[in-house]
Short mmCIF file of C-alpha atoms in Angstrom, two decimals:
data_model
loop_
_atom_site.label_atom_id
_atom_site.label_comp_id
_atom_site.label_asym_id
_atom_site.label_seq_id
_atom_site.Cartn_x
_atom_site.Cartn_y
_atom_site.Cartn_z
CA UNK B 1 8.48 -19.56 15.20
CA UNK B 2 6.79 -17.59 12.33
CA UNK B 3 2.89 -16.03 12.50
CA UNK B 4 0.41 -15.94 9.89
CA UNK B 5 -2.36 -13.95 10.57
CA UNK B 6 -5.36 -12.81 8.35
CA UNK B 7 -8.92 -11.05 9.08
CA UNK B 8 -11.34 -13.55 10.98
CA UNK B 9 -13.97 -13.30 7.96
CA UNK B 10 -13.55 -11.96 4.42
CA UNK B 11 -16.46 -11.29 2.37
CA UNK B 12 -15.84 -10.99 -1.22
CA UNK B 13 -18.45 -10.36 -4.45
CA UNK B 14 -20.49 -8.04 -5.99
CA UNK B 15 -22.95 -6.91 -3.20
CA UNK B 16 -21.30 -8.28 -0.30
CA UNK B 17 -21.27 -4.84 1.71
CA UNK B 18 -24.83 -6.06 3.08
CA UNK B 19 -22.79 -8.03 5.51
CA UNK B 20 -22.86 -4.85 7.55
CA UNK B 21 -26.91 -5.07 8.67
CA UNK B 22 -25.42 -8.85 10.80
CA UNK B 23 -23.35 -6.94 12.87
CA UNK B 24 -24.30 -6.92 16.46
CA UNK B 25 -23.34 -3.61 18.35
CA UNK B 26 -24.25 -0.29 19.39
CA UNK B 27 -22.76 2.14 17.71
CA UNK B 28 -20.51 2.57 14.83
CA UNK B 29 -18.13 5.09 13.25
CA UNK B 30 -17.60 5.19 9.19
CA UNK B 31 -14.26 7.01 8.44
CA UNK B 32 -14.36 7.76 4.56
CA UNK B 33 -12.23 10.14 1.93
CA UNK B 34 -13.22 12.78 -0.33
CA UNK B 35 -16.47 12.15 -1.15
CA UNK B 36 -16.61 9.34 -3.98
CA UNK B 37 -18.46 6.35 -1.58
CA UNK B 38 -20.70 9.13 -1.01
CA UNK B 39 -21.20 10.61 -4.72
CA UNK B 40 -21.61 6.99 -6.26
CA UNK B 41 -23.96 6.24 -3.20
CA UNK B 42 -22.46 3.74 -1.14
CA UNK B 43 -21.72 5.94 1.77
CA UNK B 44 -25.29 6.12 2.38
CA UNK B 45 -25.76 1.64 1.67
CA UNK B 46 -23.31 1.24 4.48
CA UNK B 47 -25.34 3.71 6.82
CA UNK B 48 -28.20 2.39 6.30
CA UNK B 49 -26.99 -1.77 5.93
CA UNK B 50 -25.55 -0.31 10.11
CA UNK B 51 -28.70 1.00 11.38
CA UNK B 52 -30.63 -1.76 10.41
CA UNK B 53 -28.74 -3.52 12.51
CA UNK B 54 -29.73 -1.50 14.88
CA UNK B 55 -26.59 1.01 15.69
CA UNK B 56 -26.57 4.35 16.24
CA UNK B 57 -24.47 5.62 13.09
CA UNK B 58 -21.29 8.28 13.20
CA UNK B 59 -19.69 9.66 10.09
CA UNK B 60 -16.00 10.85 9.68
CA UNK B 61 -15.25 12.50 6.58
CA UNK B 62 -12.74 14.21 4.23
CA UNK B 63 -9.89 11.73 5.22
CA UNK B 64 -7.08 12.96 2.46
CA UNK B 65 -4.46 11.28 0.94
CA UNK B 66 -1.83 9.93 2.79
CA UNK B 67 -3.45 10.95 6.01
CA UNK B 68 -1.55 13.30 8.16
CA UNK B 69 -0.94 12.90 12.13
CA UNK B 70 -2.85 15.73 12.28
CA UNK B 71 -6.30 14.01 10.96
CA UNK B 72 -5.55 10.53 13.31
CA UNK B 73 -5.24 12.37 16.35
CA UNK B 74 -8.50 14.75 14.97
CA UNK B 75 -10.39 11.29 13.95
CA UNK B 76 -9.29 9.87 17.39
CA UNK B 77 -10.81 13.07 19.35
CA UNK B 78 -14.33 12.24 17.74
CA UNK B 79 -14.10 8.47 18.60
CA UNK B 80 -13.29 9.06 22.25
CA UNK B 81 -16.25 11.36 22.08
CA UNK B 82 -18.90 8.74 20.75
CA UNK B 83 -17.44 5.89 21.89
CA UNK B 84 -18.46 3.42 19.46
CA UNK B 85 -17.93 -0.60 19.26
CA UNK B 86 -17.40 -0.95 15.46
CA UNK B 87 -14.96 1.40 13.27
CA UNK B 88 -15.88 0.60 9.99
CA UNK B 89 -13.47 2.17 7.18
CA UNK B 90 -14.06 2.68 3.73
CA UNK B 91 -12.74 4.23 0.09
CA UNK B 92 -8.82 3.69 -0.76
CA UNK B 93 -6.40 2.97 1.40
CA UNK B 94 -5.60 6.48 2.99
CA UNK B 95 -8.88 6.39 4.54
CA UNK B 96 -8.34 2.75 6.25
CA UNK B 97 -5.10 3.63 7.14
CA UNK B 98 -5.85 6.83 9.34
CA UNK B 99 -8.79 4.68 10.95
CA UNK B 100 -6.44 1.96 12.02
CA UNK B 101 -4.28 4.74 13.35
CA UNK B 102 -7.34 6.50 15.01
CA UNK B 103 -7.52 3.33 16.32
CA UNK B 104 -5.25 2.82 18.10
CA UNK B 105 -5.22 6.45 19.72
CA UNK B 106 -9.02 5.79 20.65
CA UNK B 107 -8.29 2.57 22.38
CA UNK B 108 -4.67 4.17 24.08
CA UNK B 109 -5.76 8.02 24.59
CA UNK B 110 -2.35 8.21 26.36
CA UNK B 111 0.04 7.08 23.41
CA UNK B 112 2.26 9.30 21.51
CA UNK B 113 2.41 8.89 17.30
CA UNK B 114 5.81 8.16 18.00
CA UNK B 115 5.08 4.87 20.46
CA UNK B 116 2.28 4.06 17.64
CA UNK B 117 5.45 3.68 15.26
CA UNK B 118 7.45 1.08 16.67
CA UNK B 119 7.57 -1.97 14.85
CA UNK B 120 4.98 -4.67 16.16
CA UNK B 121 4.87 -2.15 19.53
CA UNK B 122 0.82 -1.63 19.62
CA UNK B 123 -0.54 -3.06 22.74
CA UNK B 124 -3.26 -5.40 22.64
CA UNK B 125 -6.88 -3.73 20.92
CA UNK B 126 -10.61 -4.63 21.20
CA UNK B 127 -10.91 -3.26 24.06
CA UNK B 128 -13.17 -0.63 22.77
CA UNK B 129 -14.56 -1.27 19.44
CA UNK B 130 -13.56 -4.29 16.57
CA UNK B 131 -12.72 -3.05 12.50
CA UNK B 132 -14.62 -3.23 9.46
CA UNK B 133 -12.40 -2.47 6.20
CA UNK B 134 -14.38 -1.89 2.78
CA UNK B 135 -11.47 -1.10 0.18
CA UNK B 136 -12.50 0.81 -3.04
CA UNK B 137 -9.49 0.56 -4.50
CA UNK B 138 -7.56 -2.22 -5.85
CA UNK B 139 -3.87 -1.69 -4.11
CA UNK B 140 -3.16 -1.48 -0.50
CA UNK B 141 -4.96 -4.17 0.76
CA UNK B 142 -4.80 -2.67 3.51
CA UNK B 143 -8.19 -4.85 4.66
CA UNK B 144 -6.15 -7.91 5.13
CA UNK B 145 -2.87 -6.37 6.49
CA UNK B 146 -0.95 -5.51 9.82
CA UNK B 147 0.48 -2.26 8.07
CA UNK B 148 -0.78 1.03 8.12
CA UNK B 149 1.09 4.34 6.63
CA UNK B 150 0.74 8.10 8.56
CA UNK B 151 2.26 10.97 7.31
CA UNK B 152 4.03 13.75 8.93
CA UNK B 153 4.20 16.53 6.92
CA UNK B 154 6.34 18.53 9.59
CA UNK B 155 9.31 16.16 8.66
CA UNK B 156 8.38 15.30 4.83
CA UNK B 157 8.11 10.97 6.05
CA UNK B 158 5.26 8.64 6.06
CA UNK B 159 5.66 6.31 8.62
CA UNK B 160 4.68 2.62 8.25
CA UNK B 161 3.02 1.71 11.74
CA UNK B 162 3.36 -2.16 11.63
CA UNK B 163 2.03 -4.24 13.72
CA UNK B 164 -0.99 -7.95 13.55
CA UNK B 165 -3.15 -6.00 16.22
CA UNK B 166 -4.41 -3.51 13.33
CA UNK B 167 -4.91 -6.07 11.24
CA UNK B 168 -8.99 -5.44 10.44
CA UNK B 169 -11.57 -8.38 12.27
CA UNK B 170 -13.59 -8.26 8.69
CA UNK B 171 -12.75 -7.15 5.45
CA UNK B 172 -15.48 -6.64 2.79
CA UNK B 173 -14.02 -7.32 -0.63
CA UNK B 174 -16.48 -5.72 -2.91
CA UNK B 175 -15.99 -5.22 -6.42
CA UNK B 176 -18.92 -2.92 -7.25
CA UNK B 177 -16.65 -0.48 -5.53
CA UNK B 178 -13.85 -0.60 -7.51
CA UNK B 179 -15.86 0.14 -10.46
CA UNK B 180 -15.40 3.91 -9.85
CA UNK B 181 -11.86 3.93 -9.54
CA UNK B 182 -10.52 6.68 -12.14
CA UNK B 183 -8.16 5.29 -14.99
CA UNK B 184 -5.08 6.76 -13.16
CA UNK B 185 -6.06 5.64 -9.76
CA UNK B 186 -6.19 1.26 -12.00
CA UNK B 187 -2.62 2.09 -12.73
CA UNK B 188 -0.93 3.59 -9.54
CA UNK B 189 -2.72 1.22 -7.17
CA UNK B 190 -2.40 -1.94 -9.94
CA UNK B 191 1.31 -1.47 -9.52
CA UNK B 192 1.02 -0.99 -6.20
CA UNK B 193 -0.46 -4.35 -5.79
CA UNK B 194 2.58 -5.95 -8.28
CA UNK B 195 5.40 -4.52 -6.08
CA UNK B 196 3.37 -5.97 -2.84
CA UNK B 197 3.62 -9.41 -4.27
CA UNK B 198 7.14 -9.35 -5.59
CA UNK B 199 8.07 -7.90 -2.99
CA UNK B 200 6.59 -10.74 -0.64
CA UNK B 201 7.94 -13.32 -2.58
CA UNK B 202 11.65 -12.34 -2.26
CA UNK B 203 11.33 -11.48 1.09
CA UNK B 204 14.06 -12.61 3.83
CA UNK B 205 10.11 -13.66 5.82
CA UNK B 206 8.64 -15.49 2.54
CA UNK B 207 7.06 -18.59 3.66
CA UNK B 208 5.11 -21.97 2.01
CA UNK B 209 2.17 -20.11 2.92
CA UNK B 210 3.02 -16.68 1.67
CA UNK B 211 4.57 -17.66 -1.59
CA UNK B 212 1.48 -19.43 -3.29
CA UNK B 213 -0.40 -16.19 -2.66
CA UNK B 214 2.30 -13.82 -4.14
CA UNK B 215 2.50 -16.03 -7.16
CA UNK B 216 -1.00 -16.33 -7.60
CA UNK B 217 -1.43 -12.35 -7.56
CA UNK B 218 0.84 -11.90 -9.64
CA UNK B 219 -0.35 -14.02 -12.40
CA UNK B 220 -3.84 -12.25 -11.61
CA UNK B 221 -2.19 -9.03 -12.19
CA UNK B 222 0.00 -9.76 -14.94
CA UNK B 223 -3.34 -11.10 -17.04
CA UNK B 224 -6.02 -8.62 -15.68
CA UNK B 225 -4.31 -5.55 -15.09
CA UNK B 226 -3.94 -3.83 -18.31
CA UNK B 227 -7.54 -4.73 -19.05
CA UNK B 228 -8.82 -3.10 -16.17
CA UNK B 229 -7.00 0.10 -17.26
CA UNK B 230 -8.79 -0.06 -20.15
CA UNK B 231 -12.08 -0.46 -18.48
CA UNK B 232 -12.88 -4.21 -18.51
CA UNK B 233 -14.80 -4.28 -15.25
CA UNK B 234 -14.74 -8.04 -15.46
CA UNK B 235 -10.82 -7.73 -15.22
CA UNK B 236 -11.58 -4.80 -12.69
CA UNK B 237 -13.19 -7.23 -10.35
CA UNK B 238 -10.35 -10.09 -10.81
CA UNK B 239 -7.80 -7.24 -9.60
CA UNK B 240 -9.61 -6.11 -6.64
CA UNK B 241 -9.37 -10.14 -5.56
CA UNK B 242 -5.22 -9.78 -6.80
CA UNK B 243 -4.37 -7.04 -5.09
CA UNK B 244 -6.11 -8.53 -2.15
CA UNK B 245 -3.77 -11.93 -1.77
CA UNK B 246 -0.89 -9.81 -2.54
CA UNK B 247 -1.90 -8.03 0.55
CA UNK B 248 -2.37 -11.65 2.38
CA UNK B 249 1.58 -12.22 1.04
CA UNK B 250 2.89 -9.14 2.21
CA UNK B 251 1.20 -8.52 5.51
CA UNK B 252 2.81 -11.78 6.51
CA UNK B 253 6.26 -12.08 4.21
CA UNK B 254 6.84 -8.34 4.51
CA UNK B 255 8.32 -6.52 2.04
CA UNK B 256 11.19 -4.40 0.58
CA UNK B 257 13.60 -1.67 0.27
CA UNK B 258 10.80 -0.23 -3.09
CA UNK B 259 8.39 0.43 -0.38
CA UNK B 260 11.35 1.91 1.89
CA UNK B 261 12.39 3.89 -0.62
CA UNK B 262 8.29 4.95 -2.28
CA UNK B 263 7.85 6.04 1.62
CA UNK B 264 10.98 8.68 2.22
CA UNK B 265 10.08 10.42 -1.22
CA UNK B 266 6.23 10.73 -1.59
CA UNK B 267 5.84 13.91 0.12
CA UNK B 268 9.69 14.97 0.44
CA UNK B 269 9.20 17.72 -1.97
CA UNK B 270 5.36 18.41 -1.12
CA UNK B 271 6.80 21.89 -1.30
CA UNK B 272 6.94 22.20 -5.11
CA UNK B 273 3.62 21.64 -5.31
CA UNK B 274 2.65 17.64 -5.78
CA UNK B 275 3.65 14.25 -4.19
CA UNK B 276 5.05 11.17 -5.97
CA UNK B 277 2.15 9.21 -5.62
CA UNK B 278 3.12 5.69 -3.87
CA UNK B 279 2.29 3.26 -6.57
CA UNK B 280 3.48 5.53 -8.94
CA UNK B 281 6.80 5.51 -6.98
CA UNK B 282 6.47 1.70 -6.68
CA UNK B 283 6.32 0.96 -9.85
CA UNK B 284 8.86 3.48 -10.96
CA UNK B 285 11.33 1.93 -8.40
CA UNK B 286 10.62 -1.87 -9.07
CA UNK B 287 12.67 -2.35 -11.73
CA UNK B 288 15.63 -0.54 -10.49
CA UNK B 289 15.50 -2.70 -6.79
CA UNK B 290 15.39 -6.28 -8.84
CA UNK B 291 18.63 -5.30 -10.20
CA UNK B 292 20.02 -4.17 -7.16
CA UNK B 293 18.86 -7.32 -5.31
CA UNK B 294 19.65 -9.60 -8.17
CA UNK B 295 23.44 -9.43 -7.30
CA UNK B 296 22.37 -12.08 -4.38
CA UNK B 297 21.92 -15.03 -6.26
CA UNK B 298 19.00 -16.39 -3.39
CA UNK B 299 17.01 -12.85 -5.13
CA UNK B 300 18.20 -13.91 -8.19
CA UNK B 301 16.82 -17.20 -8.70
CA UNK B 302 13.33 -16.47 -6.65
CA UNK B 303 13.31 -13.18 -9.60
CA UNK B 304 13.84 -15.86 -11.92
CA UNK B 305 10.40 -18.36 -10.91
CA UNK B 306 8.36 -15.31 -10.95
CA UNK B 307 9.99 -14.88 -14.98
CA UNK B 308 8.54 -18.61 -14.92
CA UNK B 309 5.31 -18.53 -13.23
CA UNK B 310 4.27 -15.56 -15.89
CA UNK B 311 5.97 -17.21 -18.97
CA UNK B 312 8.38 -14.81 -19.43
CA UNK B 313 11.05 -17.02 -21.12
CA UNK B 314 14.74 -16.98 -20.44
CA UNK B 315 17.26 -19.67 -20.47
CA UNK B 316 19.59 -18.69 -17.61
CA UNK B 317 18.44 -16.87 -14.41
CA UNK B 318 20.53 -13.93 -15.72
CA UNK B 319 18.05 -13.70 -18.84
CA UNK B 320 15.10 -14.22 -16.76
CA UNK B 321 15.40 -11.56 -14.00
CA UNK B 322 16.46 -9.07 -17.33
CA UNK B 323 13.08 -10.12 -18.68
CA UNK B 324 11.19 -9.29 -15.46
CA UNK B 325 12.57 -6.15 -15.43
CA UNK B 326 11.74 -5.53 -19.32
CA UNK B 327 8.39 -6.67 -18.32
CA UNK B 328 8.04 -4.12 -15.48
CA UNK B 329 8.64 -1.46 -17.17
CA UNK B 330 6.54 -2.47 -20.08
CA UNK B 331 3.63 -2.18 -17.89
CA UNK B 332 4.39 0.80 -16.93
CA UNK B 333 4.19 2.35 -20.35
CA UNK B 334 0.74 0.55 -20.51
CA UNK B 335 -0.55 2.37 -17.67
CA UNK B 336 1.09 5.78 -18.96
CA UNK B 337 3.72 5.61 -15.62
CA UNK B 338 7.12 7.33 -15.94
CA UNK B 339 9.91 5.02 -15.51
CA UNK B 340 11.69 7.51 -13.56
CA UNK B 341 11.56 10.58 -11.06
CA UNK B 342 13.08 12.72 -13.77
CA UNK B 343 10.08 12.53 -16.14
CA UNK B 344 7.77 12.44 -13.48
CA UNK B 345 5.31 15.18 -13.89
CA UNK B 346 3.15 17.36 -11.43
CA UNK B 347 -0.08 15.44 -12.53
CA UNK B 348 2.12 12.30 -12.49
CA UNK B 349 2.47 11.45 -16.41
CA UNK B 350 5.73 11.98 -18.45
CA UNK B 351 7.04 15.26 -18.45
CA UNK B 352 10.16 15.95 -20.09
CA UNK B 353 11.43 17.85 -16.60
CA UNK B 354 9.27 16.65 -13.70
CA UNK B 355 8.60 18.84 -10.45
CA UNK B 356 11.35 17.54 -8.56
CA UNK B 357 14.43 19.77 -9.77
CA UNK B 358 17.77 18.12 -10.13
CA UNK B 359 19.59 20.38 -7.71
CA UNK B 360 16.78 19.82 -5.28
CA UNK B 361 16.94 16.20 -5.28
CA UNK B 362 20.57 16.03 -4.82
CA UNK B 363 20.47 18.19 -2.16
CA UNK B 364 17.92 16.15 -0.21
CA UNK B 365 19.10 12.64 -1.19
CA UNK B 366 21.68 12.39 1.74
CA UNK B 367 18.83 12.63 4.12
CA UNK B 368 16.28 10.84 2.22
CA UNK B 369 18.96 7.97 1.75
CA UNK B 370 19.41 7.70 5.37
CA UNK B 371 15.42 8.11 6.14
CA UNK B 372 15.26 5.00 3.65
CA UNK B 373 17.68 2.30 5.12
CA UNK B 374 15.99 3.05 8.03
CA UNK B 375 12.24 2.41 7.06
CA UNK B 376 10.54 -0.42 8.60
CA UNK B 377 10.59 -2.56 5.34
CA UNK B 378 14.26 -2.50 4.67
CA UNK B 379 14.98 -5.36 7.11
CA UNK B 380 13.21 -8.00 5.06
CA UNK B 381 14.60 -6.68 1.79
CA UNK B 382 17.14 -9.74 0.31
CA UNK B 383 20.28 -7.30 0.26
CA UNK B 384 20.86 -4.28 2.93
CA UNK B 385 21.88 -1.58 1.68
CA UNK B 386 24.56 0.50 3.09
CA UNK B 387 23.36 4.30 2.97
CA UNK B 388 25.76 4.94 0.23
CA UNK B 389 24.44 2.34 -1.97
CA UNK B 390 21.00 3.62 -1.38
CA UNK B 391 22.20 7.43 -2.68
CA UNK B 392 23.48 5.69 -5.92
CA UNK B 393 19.82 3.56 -5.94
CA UNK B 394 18.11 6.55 -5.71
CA UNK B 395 20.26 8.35 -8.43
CA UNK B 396 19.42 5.10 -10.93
CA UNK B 397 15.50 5.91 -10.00
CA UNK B 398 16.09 9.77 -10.74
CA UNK B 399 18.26 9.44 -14.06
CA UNK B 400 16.46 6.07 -14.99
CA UNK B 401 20.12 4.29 -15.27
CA UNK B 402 21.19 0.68 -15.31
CA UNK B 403 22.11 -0.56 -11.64
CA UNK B 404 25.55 -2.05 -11.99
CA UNK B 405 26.48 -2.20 -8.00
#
């Protein structure tokens, strides 16, 4: 028996944040970022959409990128202290991803991070309080999904906690968000939505009702993307709805050994001074993985349709999974992405030596290797990996080689 499982209600469309003031509660918590919903003033729309629905109104602020432990169990304190009936999260995905994970804390006071991390584990929520997500940026979707990713910086790892209980009771697809999203910010989480429906679609968990999504996004992305770069906001609000039935795909099909692999490196060398940002990573690693799985010829062929669906040519399966790839990487020169960890700068654009140092990376790839094959997503990925074959992976990603294994 397989589960599909989405938010109850999705609102979508310019304006469509005013769904907040029909909410029927007491009192609600807003967990945000760094300050953008607040400079470009919708921070302060949200408040006010809650209190006219008559809640008292909680704010929880500063969430940073890829949240740590440290600000879940923080965020969680303040909940238990308020006690509200509504969490409603909004800004990029960091910030709905440390509310999911405050979450669950609020709800379970007595659970450890490390119960919180087993795989479909969480006991049942709503006892407490129900979830609002309001993404901002056009990646995670993590509105629609069962997924959310905690860092500990202690051990260098982000942590996917997986599991349909965090999956959000409304999501608030709202393009006038997106709007603000800084030209970098289009790229990374643009090919963060791309690997989330490729992924999905080659899946060992794809499904008739996943695979019509993935497809869909990726035709979205493949004609919108590079506009929205640019700063088409027409094409800006066609990839927050892309990136948003990727996240429908993946939340349900699962994903792969690129998000296995984007998760054991983004802060694994935090200490020279900048992460690999995950879509960054992702898109830096997508190429590399299709070759890897192509050599099963189930990968192969489902590579292939999505060569196919986008009108990427080919006349054997061969030609069309090599014209993926081409077209991967492509993109990535588009959005001014490195295609390897190598060139990957500080500020993540080209460099001709990135911060990670050779020596440093081979030092640390044993254990980063390892750390990989066991992330969540590797068991739906169409080829395991043994942890040797993942070392060599990882070496095609650093040196930006040809993956003939």
């Amino acid at each position: 028996m397989a589960r599909f499982t989405l938010p109850r209600d999705l609102y979508h469309g310019k304006g469509s944040v005013e769904v907040l003031k029909t909410l029927k509660g007491k009192k609600a918590i807003v967990c945000v970022g760094g300050g953008s919903m607040k400079k470009f003033g919708f921070l302060d729309k949200v408040v006010a959409y809650l209190e006219e629905a008559g809640m008292e109104v909680k704010l929880f602020e500063g969430i940073e990128p890829d949240p740590s432990v440290d600000t879940v169990m923080k965020g969680a304190a303040v909940m238990q202290e308020f006690q509200p009936d509504w969490i409603v999260a909004m800004g990029g995905g960091s910030p709905i991803d440390a509310a999911k994970a405050m979450w669950i804390k609020y709800e379970y006071p007595e659970i450890t991070f490390e119960e919180m991390c087993v795989v479909f584990g969480i006991p049942e929520l709503r006892q407490k309080a129900r979830f609002v997500a309001i993404p901002s940026t056009s990646g995670t979707a993590t509105e629609v999904t069962a997924f959310s990713v905690i860092t500990d910086y202690e051990k260098g790892i982000k942590y996917p906690l997986a599991d349909f209980e965090i999956t959000p009771d409304i999501a608030i697809v709202d393009s006038e968000l997106a709007e603000t999203m800084p030209k970098k910010l289009v790229a990374h989480t643009g090919m963060d939505a791309m690997t989330h429906a490729v992924e999905a679609y080659v899946s060992t968990c794809n499904c008739d009702y996943t695979d019509p999504l993935a497809l869909h996004a990726i035709s979205m992305i493949d004609e919108n993307l590079v506009d929205s770069y640019n700063g088409d906001n027409d094409a800006r609000e066609k990839m927050h709805n892309a990136q948003c039935l990727a996240g429908m795909a993946f939340s349900n099909a699962l994903l792969g050994i690129v998000h296995s692999m984007a998760h054991k490196t983004g802060a694994a060398f935090d200490d020279f001074g900048a992460h690999i940002i995950h879509g960054a990573a992702n898109a830096m690693y997508l190429p590399k993985v299709i070759e890897f799985n192509a050599k099963v010829e189930s990968a192969a062929k489902r590579y292939a349709k999505i060569a196919d669906f986008i009108g990427l040519g080919g006349e054997t399966v061969a030609d069309k999974v090599e014209n993926l790839i081409q077209y991967l990487r492509a993109m990535n020169d588009k959005l001014n992405i490195p295609q390897c960890i190598k060139n990957y700068g500080a500020d993540s654009y080209f460099a001709e030596q990135g911060f990670v140092p050779e020596e440093v990376f081979l030092e640390r790839l044993p254990e980063i290797a390892k750390n990989a094959v066991g992330d969540a997503c590797t068991g739906s990925n169409p080829r395991q990996p043994s942890v040797e074959e993942m070392e060599k992976l990882f070496k095609c990603c650093y040196y930006d080689l040809r993956v003939d294994f």
